Short mmCIF file of C-alpha atoms in Angstrom, two decimals:
data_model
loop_
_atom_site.label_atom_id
_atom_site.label_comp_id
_atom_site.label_asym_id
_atom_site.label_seq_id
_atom_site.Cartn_x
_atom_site.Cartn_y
_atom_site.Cartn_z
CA UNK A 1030 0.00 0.00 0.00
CA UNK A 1031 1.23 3.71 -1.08
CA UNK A 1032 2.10 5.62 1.60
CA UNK A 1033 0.33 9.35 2.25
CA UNK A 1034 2.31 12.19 3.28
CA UNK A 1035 0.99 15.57 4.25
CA UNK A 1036 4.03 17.79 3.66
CA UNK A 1037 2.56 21.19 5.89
CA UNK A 1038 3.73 23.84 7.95
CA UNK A 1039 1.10 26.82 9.02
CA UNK A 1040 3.86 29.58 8.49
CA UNK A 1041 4.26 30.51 4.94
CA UNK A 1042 8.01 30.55 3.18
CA UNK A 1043 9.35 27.52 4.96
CA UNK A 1044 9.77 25.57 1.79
CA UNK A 1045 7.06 23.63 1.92
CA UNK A 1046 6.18 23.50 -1.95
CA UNK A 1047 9.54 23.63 -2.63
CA UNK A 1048 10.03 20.26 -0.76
CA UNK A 1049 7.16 18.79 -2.55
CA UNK A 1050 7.86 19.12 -5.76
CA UNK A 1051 11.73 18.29 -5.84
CA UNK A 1052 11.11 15.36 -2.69
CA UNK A 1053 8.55 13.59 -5.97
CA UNK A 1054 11.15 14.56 -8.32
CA UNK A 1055 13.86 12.92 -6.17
CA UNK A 1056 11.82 9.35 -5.39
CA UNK A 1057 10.78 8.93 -8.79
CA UNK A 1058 13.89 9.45 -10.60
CA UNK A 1059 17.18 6.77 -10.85
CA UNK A 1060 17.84 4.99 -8.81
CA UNK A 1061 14.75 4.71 -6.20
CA UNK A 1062 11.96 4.81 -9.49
CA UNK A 1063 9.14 4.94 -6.93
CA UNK A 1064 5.79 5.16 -8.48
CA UNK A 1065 5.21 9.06 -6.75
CA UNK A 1066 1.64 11.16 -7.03
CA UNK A 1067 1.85 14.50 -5.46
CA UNK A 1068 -1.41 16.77 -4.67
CA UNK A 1069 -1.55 20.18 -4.64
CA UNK A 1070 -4.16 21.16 -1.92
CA UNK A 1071 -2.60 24.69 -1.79
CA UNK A 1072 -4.77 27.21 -4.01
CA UNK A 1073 -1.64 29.43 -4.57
CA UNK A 1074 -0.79 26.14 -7.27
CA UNK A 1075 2.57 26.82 -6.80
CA UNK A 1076 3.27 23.05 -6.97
CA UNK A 1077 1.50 22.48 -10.34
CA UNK A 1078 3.23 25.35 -11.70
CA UNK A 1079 6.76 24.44 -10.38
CA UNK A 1080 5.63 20.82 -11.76
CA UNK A 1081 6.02 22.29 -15.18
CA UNK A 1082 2.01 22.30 -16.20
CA UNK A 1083 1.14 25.33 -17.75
CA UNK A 1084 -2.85 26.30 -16.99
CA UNK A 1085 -3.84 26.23 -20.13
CA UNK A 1086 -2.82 22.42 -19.99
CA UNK A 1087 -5.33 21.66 -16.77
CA UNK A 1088 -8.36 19.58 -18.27
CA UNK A 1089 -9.68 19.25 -14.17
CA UNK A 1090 -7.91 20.04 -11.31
CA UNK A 1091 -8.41 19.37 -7.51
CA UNK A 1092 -11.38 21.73 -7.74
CA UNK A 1093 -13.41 19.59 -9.81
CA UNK A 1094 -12.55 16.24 -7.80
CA UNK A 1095 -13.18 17.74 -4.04
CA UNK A 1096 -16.05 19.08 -5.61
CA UNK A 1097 -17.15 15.15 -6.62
CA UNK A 1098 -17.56 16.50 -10.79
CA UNK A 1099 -14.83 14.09 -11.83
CA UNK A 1100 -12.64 10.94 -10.40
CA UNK A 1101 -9.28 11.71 -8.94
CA UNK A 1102 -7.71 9.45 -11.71
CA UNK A 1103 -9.46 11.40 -14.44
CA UNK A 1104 -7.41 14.69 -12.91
CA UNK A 1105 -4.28 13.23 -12.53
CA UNK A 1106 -1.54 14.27 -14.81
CA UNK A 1107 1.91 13.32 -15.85
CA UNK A 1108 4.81 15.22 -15.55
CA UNK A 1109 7.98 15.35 -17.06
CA UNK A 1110 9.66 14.84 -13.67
CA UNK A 1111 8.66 11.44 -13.87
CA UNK A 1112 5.90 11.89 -10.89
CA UNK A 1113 2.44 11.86 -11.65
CA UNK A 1114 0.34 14.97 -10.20
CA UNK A 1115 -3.27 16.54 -9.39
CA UNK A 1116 -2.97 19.87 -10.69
CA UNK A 1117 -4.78 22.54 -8.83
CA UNK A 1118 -5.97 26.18 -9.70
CA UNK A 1119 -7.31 28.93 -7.72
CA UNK A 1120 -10.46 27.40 -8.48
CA UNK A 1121 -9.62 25.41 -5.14
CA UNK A 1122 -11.26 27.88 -3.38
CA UNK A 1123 -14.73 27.39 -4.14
CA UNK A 1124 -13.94 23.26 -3.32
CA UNK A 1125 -12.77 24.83 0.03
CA UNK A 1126 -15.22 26.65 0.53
CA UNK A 1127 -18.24 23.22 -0.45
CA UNK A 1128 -16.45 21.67 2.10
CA UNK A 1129 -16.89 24.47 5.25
CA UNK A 1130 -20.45 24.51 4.45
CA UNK A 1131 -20.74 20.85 4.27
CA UNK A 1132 -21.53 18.91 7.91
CA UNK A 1133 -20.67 16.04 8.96
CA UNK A 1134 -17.88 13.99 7.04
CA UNK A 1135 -16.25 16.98 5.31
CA UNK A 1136 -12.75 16.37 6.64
CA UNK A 1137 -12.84 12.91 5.37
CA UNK A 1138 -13.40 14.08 1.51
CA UNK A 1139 -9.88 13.40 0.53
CA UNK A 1140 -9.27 10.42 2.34
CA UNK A 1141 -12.35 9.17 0.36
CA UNK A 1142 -11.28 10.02 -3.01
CA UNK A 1143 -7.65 8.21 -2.50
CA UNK A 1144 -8.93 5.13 -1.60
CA UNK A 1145 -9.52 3.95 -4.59
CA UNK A 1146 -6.03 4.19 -5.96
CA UNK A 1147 -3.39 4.44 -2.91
CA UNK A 1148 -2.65 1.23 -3.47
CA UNK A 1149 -1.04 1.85 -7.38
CA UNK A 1150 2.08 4.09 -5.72
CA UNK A 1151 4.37 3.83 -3.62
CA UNK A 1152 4.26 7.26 -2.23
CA UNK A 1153 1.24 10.28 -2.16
CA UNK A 1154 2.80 13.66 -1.30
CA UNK A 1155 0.23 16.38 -0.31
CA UNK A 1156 1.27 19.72 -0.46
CA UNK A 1157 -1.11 21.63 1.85
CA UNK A 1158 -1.54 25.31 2.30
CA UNK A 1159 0.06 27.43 5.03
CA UNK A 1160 -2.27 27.55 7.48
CA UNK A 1161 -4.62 24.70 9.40
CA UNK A 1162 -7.89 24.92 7.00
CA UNK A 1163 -10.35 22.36 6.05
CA UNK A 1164 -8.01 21.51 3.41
CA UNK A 1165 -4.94 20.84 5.51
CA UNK A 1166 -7.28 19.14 7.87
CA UNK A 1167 -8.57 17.09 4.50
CA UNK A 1168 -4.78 16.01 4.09
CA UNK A 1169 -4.22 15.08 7.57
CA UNK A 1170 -7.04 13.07 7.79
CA UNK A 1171 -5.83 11.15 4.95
CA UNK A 1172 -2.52 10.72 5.61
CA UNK A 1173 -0.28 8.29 7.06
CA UNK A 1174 2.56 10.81 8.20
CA UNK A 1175 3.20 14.58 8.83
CA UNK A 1176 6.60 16.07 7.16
CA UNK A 1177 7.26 19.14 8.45
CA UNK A 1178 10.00 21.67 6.69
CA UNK A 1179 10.89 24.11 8.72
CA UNK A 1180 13.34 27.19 8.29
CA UNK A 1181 15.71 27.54 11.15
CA UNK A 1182 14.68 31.12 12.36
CA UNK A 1183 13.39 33.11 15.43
CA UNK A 1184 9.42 32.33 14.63
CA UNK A 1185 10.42 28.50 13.69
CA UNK A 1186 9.47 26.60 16.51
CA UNK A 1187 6.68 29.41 17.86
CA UNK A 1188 4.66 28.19 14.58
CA UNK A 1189 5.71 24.69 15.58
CA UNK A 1190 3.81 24.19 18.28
CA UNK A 1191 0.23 24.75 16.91
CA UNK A 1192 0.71 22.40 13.98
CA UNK A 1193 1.51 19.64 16.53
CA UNK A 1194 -1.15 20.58 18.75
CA UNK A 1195 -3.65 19.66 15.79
CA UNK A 1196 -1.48 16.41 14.33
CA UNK A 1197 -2.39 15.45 17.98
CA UNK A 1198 -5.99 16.14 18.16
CA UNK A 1199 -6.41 14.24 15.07
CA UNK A 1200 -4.26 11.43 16.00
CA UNK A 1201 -6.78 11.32 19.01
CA UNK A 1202 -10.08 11.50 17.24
CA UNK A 1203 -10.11 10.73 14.05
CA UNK A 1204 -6.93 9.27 12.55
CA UNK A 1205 -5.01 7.22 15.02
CA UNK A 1206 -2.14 5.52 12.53
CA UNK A 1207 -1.31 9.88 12.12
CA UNK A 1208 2.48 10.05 13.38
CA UNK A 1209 5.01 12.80 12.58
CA UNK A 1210 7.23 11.16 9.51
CA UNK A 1211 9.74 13.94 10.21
CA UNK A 1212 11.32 17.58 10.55
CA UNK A 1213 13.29 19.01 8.11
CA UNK A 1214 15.57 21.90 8.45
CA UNK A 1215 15.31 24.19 5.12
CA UNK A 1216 16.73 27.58 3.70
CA UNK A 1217 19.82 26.36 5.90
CA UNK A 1218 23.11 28.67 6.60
CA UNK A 1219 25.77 26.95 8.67
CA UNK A 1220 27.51 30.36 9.06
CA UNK A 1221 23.98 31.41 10.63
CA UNK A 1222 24.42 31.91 14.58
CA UNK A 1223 20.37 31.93 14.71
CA UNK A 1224 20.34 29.13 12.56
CA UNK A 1225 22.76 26.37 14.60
CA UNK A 1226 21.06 27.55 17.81
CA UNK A 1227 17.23 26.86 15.85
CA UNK A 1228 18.91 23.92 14.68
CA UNK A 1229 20.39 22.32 18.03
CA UNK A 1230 16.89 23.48 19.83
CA UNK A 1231 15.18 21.27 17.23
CA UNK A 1232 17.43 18.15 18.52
CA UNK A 1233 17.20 18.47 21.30
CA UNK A 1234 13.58 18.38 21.31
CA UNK A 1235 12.71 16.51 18.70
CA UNK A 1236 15.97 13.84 18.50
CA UNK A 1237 15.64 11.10 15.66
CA UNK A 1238 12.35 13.06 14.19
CA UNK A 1239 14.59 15.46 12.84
CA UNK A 1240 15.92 14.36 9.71
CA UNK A 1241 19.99 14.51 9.15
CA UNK A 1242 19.72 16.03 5.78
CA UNK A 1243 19.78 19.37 5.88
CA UNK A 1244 18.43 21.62 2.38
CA UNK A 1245 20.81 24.76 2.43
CA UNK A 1246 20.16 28.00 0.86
CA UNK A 1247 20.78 27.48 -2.76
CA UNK A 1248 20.59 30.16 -5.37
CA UNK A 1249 19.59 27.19 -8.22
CA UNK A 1250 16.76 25.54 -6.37
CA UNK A 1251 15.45 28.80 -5.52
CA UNK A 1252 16.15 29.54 -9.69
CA UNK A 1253 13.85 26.23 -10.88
CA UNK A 1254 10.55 27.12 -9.99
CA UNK A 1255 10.68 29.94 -12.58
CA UNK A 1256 11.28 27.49 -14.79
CA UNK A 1257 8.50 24.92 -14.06
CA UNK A 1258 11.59 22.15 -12.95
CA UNK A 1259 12.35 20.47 -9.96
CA UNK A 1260 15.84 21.33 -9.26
CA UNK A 1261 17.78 17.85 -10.53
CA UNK A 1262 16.21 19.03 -13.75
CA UNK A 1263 17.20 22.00 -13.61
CA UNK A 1264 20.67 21.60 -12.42
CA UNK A 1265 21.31 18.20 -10.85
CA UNK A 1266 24.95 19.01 -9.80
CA UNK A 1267 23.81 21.94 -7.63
CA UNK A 1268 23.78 21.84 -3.37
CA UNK A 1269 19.75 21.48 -3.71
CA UNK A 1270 19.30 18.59 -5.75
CA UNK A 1271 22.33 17.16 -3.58
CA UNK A 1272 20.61 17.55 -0.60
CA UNK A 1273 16.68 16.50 -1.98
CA UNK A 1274 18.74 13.16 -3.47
CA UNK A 1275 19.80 12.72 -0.12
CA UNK A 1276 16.23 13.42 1.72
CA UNK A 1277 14.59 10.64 -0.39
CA UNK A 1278 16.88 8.14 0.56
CA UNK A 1279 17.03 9.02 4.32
CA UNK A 1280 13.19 8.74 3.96
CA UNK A 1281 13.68 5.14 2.52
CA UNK A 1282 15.99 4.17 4.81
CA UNK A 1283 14.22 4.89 7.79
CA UNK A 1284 11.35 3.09 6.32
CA UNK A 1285 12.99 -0.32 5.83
CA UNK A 1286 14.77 0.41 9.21
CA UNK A 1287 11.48 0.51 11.03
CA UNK A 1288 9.85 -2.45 9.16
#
């Protein structure tokens, strides 16, 4: 069975979309070939466009499926990454907005709609929006595990503290198997003061959650988005790609270590 991860963080400019584009890029590409779908849940569609889909190439999008006018698989797209994805516009919205006004049930739309195929990949990235909305709530419900990137600054771990606070409550209530798959450090200066202290208050708190691959500050994986590329597209020799390589296979590892 695929595994769901909902790749959030309620502060915005972490580099959460970042993650989730170039973390599919990185498991589906030699030599893991993992079988990768990501979502973007995130009405900004920074992940479709940074996916390389163009919205003029969007027959339905996540709108149309949490709205129940077409099947997930019908939405789902290829991309030249090698990852498939469900392309999403600011159309999300009004999906967001069906499922406030809906009652009971409404945070277990998505979880609903991915039954069906979980079981043809071997990972489902969601990339949620920045804040804890019916949507993020959507991909928490569905999920198996909780990646959280955060950037090692003052407001890090104040912003921290509500997201786990609601991983919890769900965890509790509604989704018990809901554990946090890890922390990753992003947008990461060594020569930073603020940065190793963020960094060594994350250990210490947090201990084997945190991930040992660190994703620096890198002028090319901040460059691919603009041009619709993950970054070992764009420029596979660079720190980024490096370091995303890297992230997948820690991921893997840990898996087969726990199993």
């Amino acid at each position: 069975m695929g595994k769901i991860i909902a790749i959030t963080n309620q502060k915005g400019g972490v580099g959460k979309t970042t993650t989730s584009i170039n973390l599919a890029a990185s498991l589906a590409c030699a030599p893991l070939r993992c079988k990768v779908l990501l979502l973007d849940l995130d009405p900004q569609s920074n992940a479709t466009v940074g996916s390389g889909v163009h919205k003029s190439d969007i027959k339905y999008s996540s709108n149309q499926v949490l709205c129940q006018e077409v099947s997930l698989q019908d939405a789902i797209m290829n991309t030249p990454a090698g990852y498939d994805l469900l392309p999403t516009t600011q159309e999300l919205i009004v999906a967001e907005m069906q499922l406030l006004q809906r009652g009971e049930g409404r945070e277990l739309q998505l979880k609903e709609l991915l039954a069906p195929i979980v079981n043809r990949y071997d990972y489902i990235l969601i990339d949620c929006p920045p804040s804890l909305s019916i949507l993020t709530v959507n991909a928490l419900v569905a999920a198996n595990s909780v990646l959280i990137p955060i950037q090692c600054e003052y407001y890090a771990l104040e912003g921290l503290s509500g997201l786990l606070t609601t991983v919890d409550q769900i965890q509790r209530t509604i989704n018990p198997s809901l554990h946090i798959e890890g922390l990753l450090r992003t947008m990461y200066d060594g020569r930073n003061k603020l940065a190793l202290d963020v960094s060594s208050q994350l250990l210490e708190h947090f201990q084997e959650r945190v991930y040992r691959t660190v994703i620096p500050r890198n002028v090319r994986l901040a460059e691919a988005p603009s041009h619709g590329k993950p970054v070992i597209q764009y420029d596979k020799q660079s720190q980024g790609a490096v370091a995303y390589l890297a992230l997948a296979g820690e991921m893997i590892n840990r898996a087969t270590t726990k199993h």
